[in-house]
PDB file of C-alpha atoms in Angstrom:
ATOM      1  CA  UNK A 280     -30.819 134.266  75.666  1.00 57.00           C
ATOM      2  CA  UNK A 281     -30.323 131.338  78.000  1.00 62.00           C
ATOM      3  CA  UNK A 282     -28.511 133.007  80.890  1.00 49.00           C
ATOM      4  CA  UNK A 283     -30.225 133.144  84.259  1.00 46.00           C
ATOM      5  CA  UNK A 284     -33.804 132.296  85.156  1.00 48.00           C
ATOM      6  CA  UNK A 285     -34.992 128.698  85.201  1.00 53.00           C
ATOM      7  CA  UNK A 286     -31.994 127.605  83.175  1.00 57.00           C
ATOM      8  CA  UNK A 287     -29.506 128.669  85.874  1.00 75.00           C
ATOM      9  CA  UNK A 288     -26.385 130.840  85.627  1.00 87.00           C
ATOM     10  CA  UNK A 289     -24.274 130.761  82.491  1.00 90.00           C
ATOM     11  CA  UNK A 290     -20.680 129.527  82.539  1.00 93.00           C
ATOM     12  CA  UNK A 291     -18.187 128.078  80.072  1.00 95.00           C
ATOM     13  CA  UNK A 292     -18.257 124.292  80.439  1.00 95.00           C
ATOM     14  CA  UNK A 293     -15.193 122.618  81.909  1.00 95.00           C
ATOM     15  CA  UNK A 294     -13.139 120.393  79.645  1.00 94.00           C
ATOM     16  CA  UNK A 295      -9.804 118.590  79.800  1.00 93.00           C
ATOM     17  CA  UNK A 296      -6.783 120.582  78.661  1.00 93.00           C
ATOM     18  CA  UNK A 297      -5.950 117.868  76.123  1.00 94.00           C
ATOM     19  CA  UNK A 298      -8.246 116.292  73.539  1.00 96.00           C
ATOM     20  CA  UNK A 299      -7.137 112.628  73.306  1.00 95.00           C
ATOM     21  CA  UNK A 300      -9.069 111.882  70.117  1.00 95.00           C
ATOM     22  CA  UNK A 301      -7.452 114.835  68.359  1.00 95.00           C
ATOM     23  CA  UNK A 302      -3.980 113.882  69.547  1.00 93.00           C
ATOM     24  CA  UNK A 303      -4.528 110.298  68.357  1.00 92.00           C
ATOM     25  CA  UNK A 304      -5.697 111.466  64.917  1.00 92.00           C
ATOM     26  CA  UNK A 305      -2.651 113.678  64.508  1.00 90.00           C
ATOM     27  CA  UNK A 306      -0.363 110.800  65.473  1.00 88.00           C
ATOM     28  CA  UNK A 307      -1.954 108.259  63.113  1.00 81.00           C
ATOM     29  CA  UNK A 308       0.212 106.834  60.314  1.00 76.00           C
ATOM     30  CA  UNK A 309      -0.350 107.765  56.703  1.00 66.00           C
ATOM     31  CA  UNK A 310      -2.472 105.466  54.552  1.00 63.00           C
ATOM     32  CA  UNK A 311      -0.966 102.019  54.130  1.00 58.00           C
ATOM     33  CA  UNK A 312       1.134 102.170  57.271  1.00 56.00           C
ATOM     34  CA  UNK A 313       4.697 102.460  55.978  1.00 49.00           C
ATOM     35  CA  UNK A 314       3.440 103.651  52.600  1.00 41.00           C
ATOM     36  CA  UNK A 315       2.506 107.271  51.993  1.00 41.00           C
ATOM     37  CA  UNK A 316      -1.131 108.226  51.584  1.00 41.00           C
ATOM     38  CA  UNK A 317      -2.443 108.659  48.071  1.00 42.00           C
ATOM     39  CA  UNK A 318      -1.082 111.878  46.697  1.00 42.00           C
ATOM     40  CA  UNK A 319       1.562 112.100  49.432  1.00 48.00           C
ATOM     41  CA  UNK A 320       5.252 111.632  48.858  1.00 49.00           C
ATOM     42  CA  UNK A 321       7.899 110.200  51.086  1.00 50.00           C
ATOM     43  CA  UNK A 322      10.463 112.538  52.527  1.00 49.00           C
ATOM     44  CA  UNK A 323      13.791 110.960  53.415  1.00 53.00           C
ATOM     45  CA  UNK A 324      12.113 107.572  52.980  1.00 50.00           C
ATOM     46  CA  UNK A 325       9.434 108.271  55.595  1.00 50.00           C
ATOM     47  CA  UNK A 326       5.754 108.624  54.739  1.00 53.00           C
ATOM     48  CA  UNK A 327       4.162 111.882  55.748  1.00 64.00           C
ATOM     49  CA  UNK A 328       1.583 111.691  58.505  1.00 73.00           C
ATOM     50  CA  UNK A 329      -1.896 113.246  58.509  1.00 87.00           C
ATOM     51  CA  UNK A 330      -2.326 116.876  57.551  1.00 91.00           C
ATOM     52  CA  UNK A 331      -4.103 119.303  59.862  1.00 93.00           C
ATOM     53  CA  UNK A 332      -5.808 122.584  59.018  1.00 93.00           C
ATOM     54  CA  UNK A 333      -6.852 124.839  61.880  1.00 94.00           C
ATOM     55  CA  UNK A 334      -9.350 127.673  61.964  1.00 95.00           C
ATOM     56  CA  UNK A 335     -11.682 129.520  64.248  1.00 96.00           C
ATOM     57  CA  UNK A 336     -13.999 132.452  64.752  1.00 96.00           C
ATOM     58  CA  UNK A 337     -15.335 134.628  67.530  1.00 97.00           C
ATOM     59  CA  UNK A 338     -19.012 134.252  68.411  1.00 97.00           C
ATOM     60  CA  UNK A 339     -21.333 137.195  67.855  1.00 96.00           C
ATOM     61  CA  UNK A 340     -21.814 139.565  70.760  1.00 94.00           C
ATOM     62  CA  UNK A 341     -18.483 138.638  72.299  1.00 94.00           C
ATOM     63  CA  UNK A 342     -20.056 135.438  73.625  1.00 94.00           C
ATOM     64  CA  UNK A 343     -17.050 133.200  73.129  1.00 96.00           C
ATOM     65  CA  UNK A 344     -14.985 131.413  70.502  1.00 97.00           C
ATOM     66  CA  UNK A 345     -15.223 128.373  68.246  1.00 98.00           C
ATOM     67  CA  UNK A 346     -12.087 126.582  67.046  1.00 97.00           C
ATOM     68  CA  UNK A 347     -11.710 123.664  64.658  1.00 97.00           C
ATOM     69  CA  UNK A 348      -9.078 121.336  63.265  1.00 97.00           C
ATOM     70  CA  UNK A 349      -9.478 119.289  60.074  1.00 96.00           C
ATOM     71  CA  UNK A 350      -7.346 116.127  60.113  1.00 96.00           C
ATOM     72  CA  UNK A 351      -6.986 114.002  56.967  1.00 93.00           C
ATOM     73  CA  UNK A 352      -4.427 111.885  55.181  1.00 87.00           C
ATOM     74  CA  UNK A 353      -4.945 108.347  56.462  1.00 84.00           C
ATOM     75  CA  UNK A 354      -6.885 107.437  53.321  1.00 87.00           C
ATOM     76  CA  UNK A 355      -9.896 106.317  55.350  1.00 91.00           C
ATOM     77  CA  UNK A 356     -11.611 109.326  56.883  1.00 93.00           C
ATOM     78  CA  UNK A 357     -11.607 113.076  57.268  1.00 95.00           C
ATOM     79  CA  UNK A 358     -12.144 114.195  60.857  1.00 96.00           C
ATOM     80  CA  UNK A 359     -13.342 117.666  61.798  1.00 97.00           C
ATOM     81  CA  UNK A 360     -12.745 118.497  65.463  1.00 98.00           C
ATOM     82  CA  UNK A 361     -14.856 121.412  66.709  1.00 98.00           C
ATOM     83  CA  UNK A 362     -14.529 123.028  70.141  1.00 98.00           C
ATOM     84  CA  UNK A 363     -16.795 125.771  71.498  1.00 98.00           C
ATOM     85  CA  UNK A 364     -16.167 128.007  74.475  1.00 97.00           C
ATOM     86  CA  UNK A 365     -19.514 129.682  75.050  1.00 96.00           C
ATOM     87  CA  UNK A 366     -21.088 130.596  78.418  1.00 95.00           C
ATOM     88  CA  UNK A 367     -24.283 128.577  78.859  1.00 95.00           C
ATOM     89  CA  UNK A 368     -26.401 127.273  81.744  1.00 94.00           C
ATOM     90  CA  UNK A 369     -25.264 123.848  82.937  1.00 93.00           C
ATOM     91  CA  UNK A 370     -28.570 122.310  81.847  1.00 93.00           C
ATOM     92  CA  UNK A 371     -28.301 123.575  78.257  1.00 96.00           C
ATOM     93  CA  UNK A 372     -27.527 121.367  75.270  1.00 97.00           C
ATOM     94  CA  UNK A 373     -25.338 122.760  72.516  1.00 98.00           C
ATOM     95  CA  UNK A 374     -25.478 121.597  68.886  1.00 98.00           C
ATOM     96  CA  UNK A 375     -23.780 122.253  65.584  1.00 98.00           C
ATOM     97  CA  UNK A 376     -26.520 122.970  63.053  1.00 98.00           C
ATOM     98  CA  UNK A 377     -24.542 122.279  59.908  1.00 97.00           C
ATOM     99  CA  UNK A 378     -24.611 121.828  56.175  1.00 97.00           C
ATOM    100  CA  UNK A 379     -22.116 120.318  53.748  1.00 97.00           C
ATOM    101  CA  UNK A 380     -21.001 122.459  50.812  1.00 96.00           C
ATOM    102  CA  UNK A 381     -19.589 121.619  47.390  1.00 94.00           C
ATOM    103  CA  UNK A 382     -17.643 124.888  47.655  1.00 92.00           C
ATOM    104  CA  UNK A 383     -17.298 127.469  50.436  1.00 91.00           C
ATOM    105  CA  UNK A 384     -20.347 129.699  50.439  1.00 90.00           C
ATOM    106  CA  UNK A 385     -22.406 127.193  48.459  1.00 93.00           C
ATOM    107  CA  UNK A 386     -25.789 125.651  49.140  1.00 95.00           C
ATOM    108  CA  UNK A 387     -26.232 123.578  52.274  1.00 96.00           C
ATOM    109  CA  UNK A 388     -26.540 119.836  51.638  1.00 96.00           C
ATOM    110  CA  UNK A 389     -26.809 116.657  53.664  1.00 96.00           C
ATOM    111  CA  UNK A 390     -23.605 114.586  53.876  1.00 96.00           C
ATOM    112  CA  UNK A 391     -23.164 112.005  51.103  1.00 94.00           C
ATOM    113  CA  UNK A 392     -23.222 109.293  53.782  1.00 94.00           C
ATOM    114  CA  UNK A 393     -24.741 109.358  57.297  1.00 92.00           C
ATOM    115  CA  UNK A 394     -22.383 110.790  59.896  1.00 93.00           C
ATOM    116  CA  UNK A 395     -21.881 108.908  63.179  1.00 92.00           C
ATOM    117  CA  UNK A 396     -23.571 110.738  66.037  1.00 92.00           C
ATOM    118  CA  UNK A 397     -25.392 113.160  63.741  1.00 95.00           C
ATOM    119  CA  UNK A 398     -29.088 113.536  62.956  1.00 94.00           C
ATOM    120  CA  UNK A 399     -30.660 115.009  59.800  1.00 94.00           C
ATOM    121  CA  UNK A 400     -32.641 118.118  60.750  1.00 91.00           C
ATOM    122  CA  UNK A 401     -35.573 117.307  58.485  1.00 86.00           C
ATOM    123  CA  UNK A 402     -35.315 120.117  55.937  1.00 87.00           C
ATOM    124  CA  UNK A 403     -33.229 118.038  53.546  1.00 89.00           C
ATOM    125  CA  UNK A 404     -30.216 120.308  53.958  1.00 94.00           C
ATOM    126  CA  UNK A 405     -29.088 120.551  57.576  1.00 96.00           C
ATOM    127  CA  UNK A 406     -27.689 118.046  60.054  1.00 97.00           C
ATOM    128  CA  UNK A 407     -27.267 118.377  63.824  1.00 97.00           C
ATOM    129  CA  UNK A 408     -24.466 117.129  66.041  1.00 98.00           C
ATOM    130  CA  UNK A 409     -24.404 117.663  69.799  1.00 98.00           C
ATOM    131  CA  UNK A 410     -21.247 118.937  71.488  1.00 98.00           C
ATOM    132  CA  UNK A 411     -20.344 116.646  74.377  1.00 97.00           C
ATOM    133  CA  UNK A 412     -20.658 118.580  77.647  1.00 96.00           C
ATOM    134  CA  UNK A 413     -21.215 121.767  75.608  1.00 97.00           C
ATOM    135  CA  UNK A 414     -17.552 121.604  74.632  1.00 97.00           C
ATOM    136  CA  UNK A 415     -16.442 119.335  71.799  1.00 98.00           C
ATOM    137  CA  UNK A 416     -17.643 117.247  68.878  1.00 98.00           C
ATOM    138  CA  UNK A 417     -15.951 115.240  66.121  1.00 98.00           C
ATOM    139  CA  UNK A 418     -17.444 114.922  62.639  1.00 97.00           C
ATOM    140  CA  UNK A 419     -16.092 111.913  60.738  1.00 96.00           C
ATOM    141  CA  UNK A 420     -16.530 111.763  56.951  1.00 97.00           C
ATOM    142  CA  UNK A 421     -15.434 108.895  54.692  1.00 95.00           C
ATOM    143  CA  UNK A 422     -12.356 110.113  52.834  1.00 93.00           C
ATOM    144  CA  UNK A 423     -13.909 109.580  49.398  1.00 94.00           C
ATOM    145  CA  UNK A 424     -17.142 111.477  50.128  1.00 95.00           C
ATOM    146  CA  UNK A 425     -16.018 114.327  52.376  1.00 96.00           C
ATOM    147  CA  UNK A 426     -17.438 117.734  51.369  1.00 96.00           C
ATOM    148  CA  UNK A 427     -15.265 120.623  50.218  1.00 96.00           C
ATOM    149  CA  UNK A 428     -16.464 122.722  53.127  1.00 96.00           C
ATOM    150  CA  UNK A 429     -18.814 122.830  56.087  1.00 96.00           C
ATOM    151  CA  UNK A 430     -20.993 125.691  57.265  1.00 97.00           C
ATOM    152  CA  UNK A 431     -22.652 125.770  60.665  1.00 98.00           C
ATOM    153  CA  UNK A 432     -24.210 127.835  63.406  1.00 97.00           C
ATOM    154  CA  UNK A 433     -24.490 126.960  67.081  1.00 98.00           C
ATOM    155  CA  UNK A 434     -27.893 126.067  68.505  1.00 97.00           C
ATOM    156  CA  UNK A 435     -28.351 126.038  72.284  1.00 97.00           C
ATOM    157  CA  UNK A 436     -31.509 124.911  74.066  1.00 96.00           C
ATOM    158  CA  UNK A 437     -32.506 124.527  77.710  1.00 92.00           C
ATOM    159  CA  UNK A 438     -35.443 125.049  80.055  1.00 87.00           C
ATOM    160  CA  UNK A 439     -34.813 128.789  79.704  1.00 82.00           C
ATOM    161  CA  UNK A 440     -35.359 128.820  75.953  1.00 92.00           C
ATOM    162  CA  UNK A 441     -33.231 128.501  72.846  1.00 94.00           C
ATOM    163  CA  UNK A 442     -30.554 130.559  71.141  1.00 95.00           C
ATOM    164  CA  UNK A 443     -28.875 130.639  67.720  1.00 96.00           C
ATOM    165  CA  UNK A 444     -25.269 131.826  67.671  1.00 97.00           C
ATOM    166  CA  UNK A 445     -23.402 132.986  64.556  1.00 97.00           C
ATOM    167  CA  UNK A 446     -19.954 134.453  63.967  1.00 96.00           C
ATOM    168  CA  UNK A 447     -19.014 137.903  65.189  1.00 93.00           C
ATOM    169  CA  UNK A 448     -19.638 139.151  61.637  1.00 93.00           C
ATOM    170  CA  UNK A 449     -23.196 137.792  61.666  1.00 94.00           C
ATOM    171  CA  UNK A 450     -22.565 134.938  59.235  1.00 95.00           C
ATOM    172  CA  UNK A 451     -22.227 131.179  59.424  1.00 97.00           C
ATOM    173  CA  UNK A 452     -19.078 129.539  60.712  1.00 97.00           C
ATOM    174  CA  UNK A 453     -17.286 127.920  57.795  1.00 95.00           C
ATOM    175  CA  UNK A 454     -14.690 125.135  57.748  1.00 96.00           C
ATOM    176  CA  UNK A 455     -12.564 124.575  54.627  1.00 95.00           C
ATOM    177  CA  UNK A 456     -11.920 120.857  54.088  1.00 95.00           C
ATOM    178  CA  UNK A 457     -10.805 120.202  50.514  1.00 91.00           C
ATOM    179  CA  UNK A 458      -7.173 120.603  49.513  1.00 81.00           C
ATOM    180  CA  UNK A 459      -6.468 123.884  47.795  1.00 71.00           C
ATOM    181  CA  UNK A 460      -8.964 125.818  49.886  1.00 68.00           C
ATOM    182  CA  UNK A 461      -7.058 128.136  52.183  1.00 55.00           C
ATOM    183  CA  UNK A 462      -8.102 128.332  55.802  1.00 45.00           C
ATOM    184  CA  UNK A 463      -9.399 131.772  56.830  1.00 45.00           C
ATOM    185  CA  UNK A 464      -6.667 134.080  58.074  1.00 44.00           C
ATOM    186  CA  UNK A 465      -6.640 134.915  61.757  1.00 38.00           C
ATOM    187  CA  UNK A 466      -8.101 138.244  62.804  1.00 39.00           C
ATOM    188  CA  UNK A 467      -7.921 140.359  65.911  1.00 39.00           C
ATOM    189  CA  UNK A 468     -10.337 140.072  68.850  1.00 38.00           C
ATOM    190  CA  UNK A 469     -13.908 140.646  67.820  1.00 36.00           C
ATOM    191  CA  UNK A 470     -13.165 140.566  64.102  1.00 39.00           C
ATOM    192  CA  UNK A 471     -14.735 138.127  61.696  1.00 39.00           C
ATOM    193  CA  UNK A 472     -12.462 135.200  60.884  1.00 35.00           C
ATOM    194  CA  UNK A 473     -14.455 133.026  58.502  1.00 37.00           C
ATOM    195  CA  UNK A 474     -16.523 135.562  56.559  1.00 38.00           C
ATOM    196  CA  UNK A 475     -14.494 135.203  53.360  1.00 34.00           C
ATOM    197  CA  UNK A 476     -15.545 131.599  52.983  1.00 37.00           C
ATOM    198  CA  UNK A 477     -19.028 131.837  54.357  1.00 42.00           C
ATOM    199  CA  UNK A 478     -21.178 134.511  52.712  1.00 39.00           C
ATOM    200  CA  UNK A 479     -23.904 132.035  51.855  1.00 39.00           C
ATOM    201  CA  UNK A 480     -27.464 132.864  52.843  1.00 38.00           C
ATOM    202  CA  UNK A 481     -28.353 131.201  56.118  1.00 41.00           C
ATOM    203  CA  UNK A 482     -30.128 127.900  55.458  1.00 44.00           C
ATOM    204  CA  UNK A 483     -32.030 127.412  58.709  1.00 50.00           C
ATOM    205  CA  UNK A 484     -35.119 128.839  60.302  1.00 48.00           C
ATOM    206  CA  UNK A 485     -35.637 130.243  63.767  1.00 39.00           C
TER     207      UNK A 485
END
């Protein structure tokens, strides 16, 4: 655990009420400007905008919540917006330790192309992305090479030590990206949200 001691008291990091990058992505036009994105149809002569899929899960031990939104449809990129609300010391750094999947629950893989702001972990499967101010991170995949799903755990590190955080059900967090994959249904407080799509064996070491 990271609370207390040399690392300082734990608290949920402050963040703005709005997320400008997310709002901008949701407001972006469909691919081709006035033309609908590939596979999209016009309704009343107007091209549909980006699609958004939302999901989330409680963190094990009642330590907080992780929410995400997948925005796609501009024909250029698929953006995964992840927000964590976890009490940590101010000095701690918080990362997504993630793997791409060909199908939910599948093997962890590196992204087909390097992700901006992300670093390969070194095991040939996992990638790390730091959450800005322990709060938010955006993963941007090229539209043509985006994975079907993402799996991740949270990794926090500070002067007081390190900590791995999974879902409240003890599994990996899982984000469905590909069309036709239903987002996990919402559950009550403390219940597992993403377990259905994330039963894969954990692909990282402590």
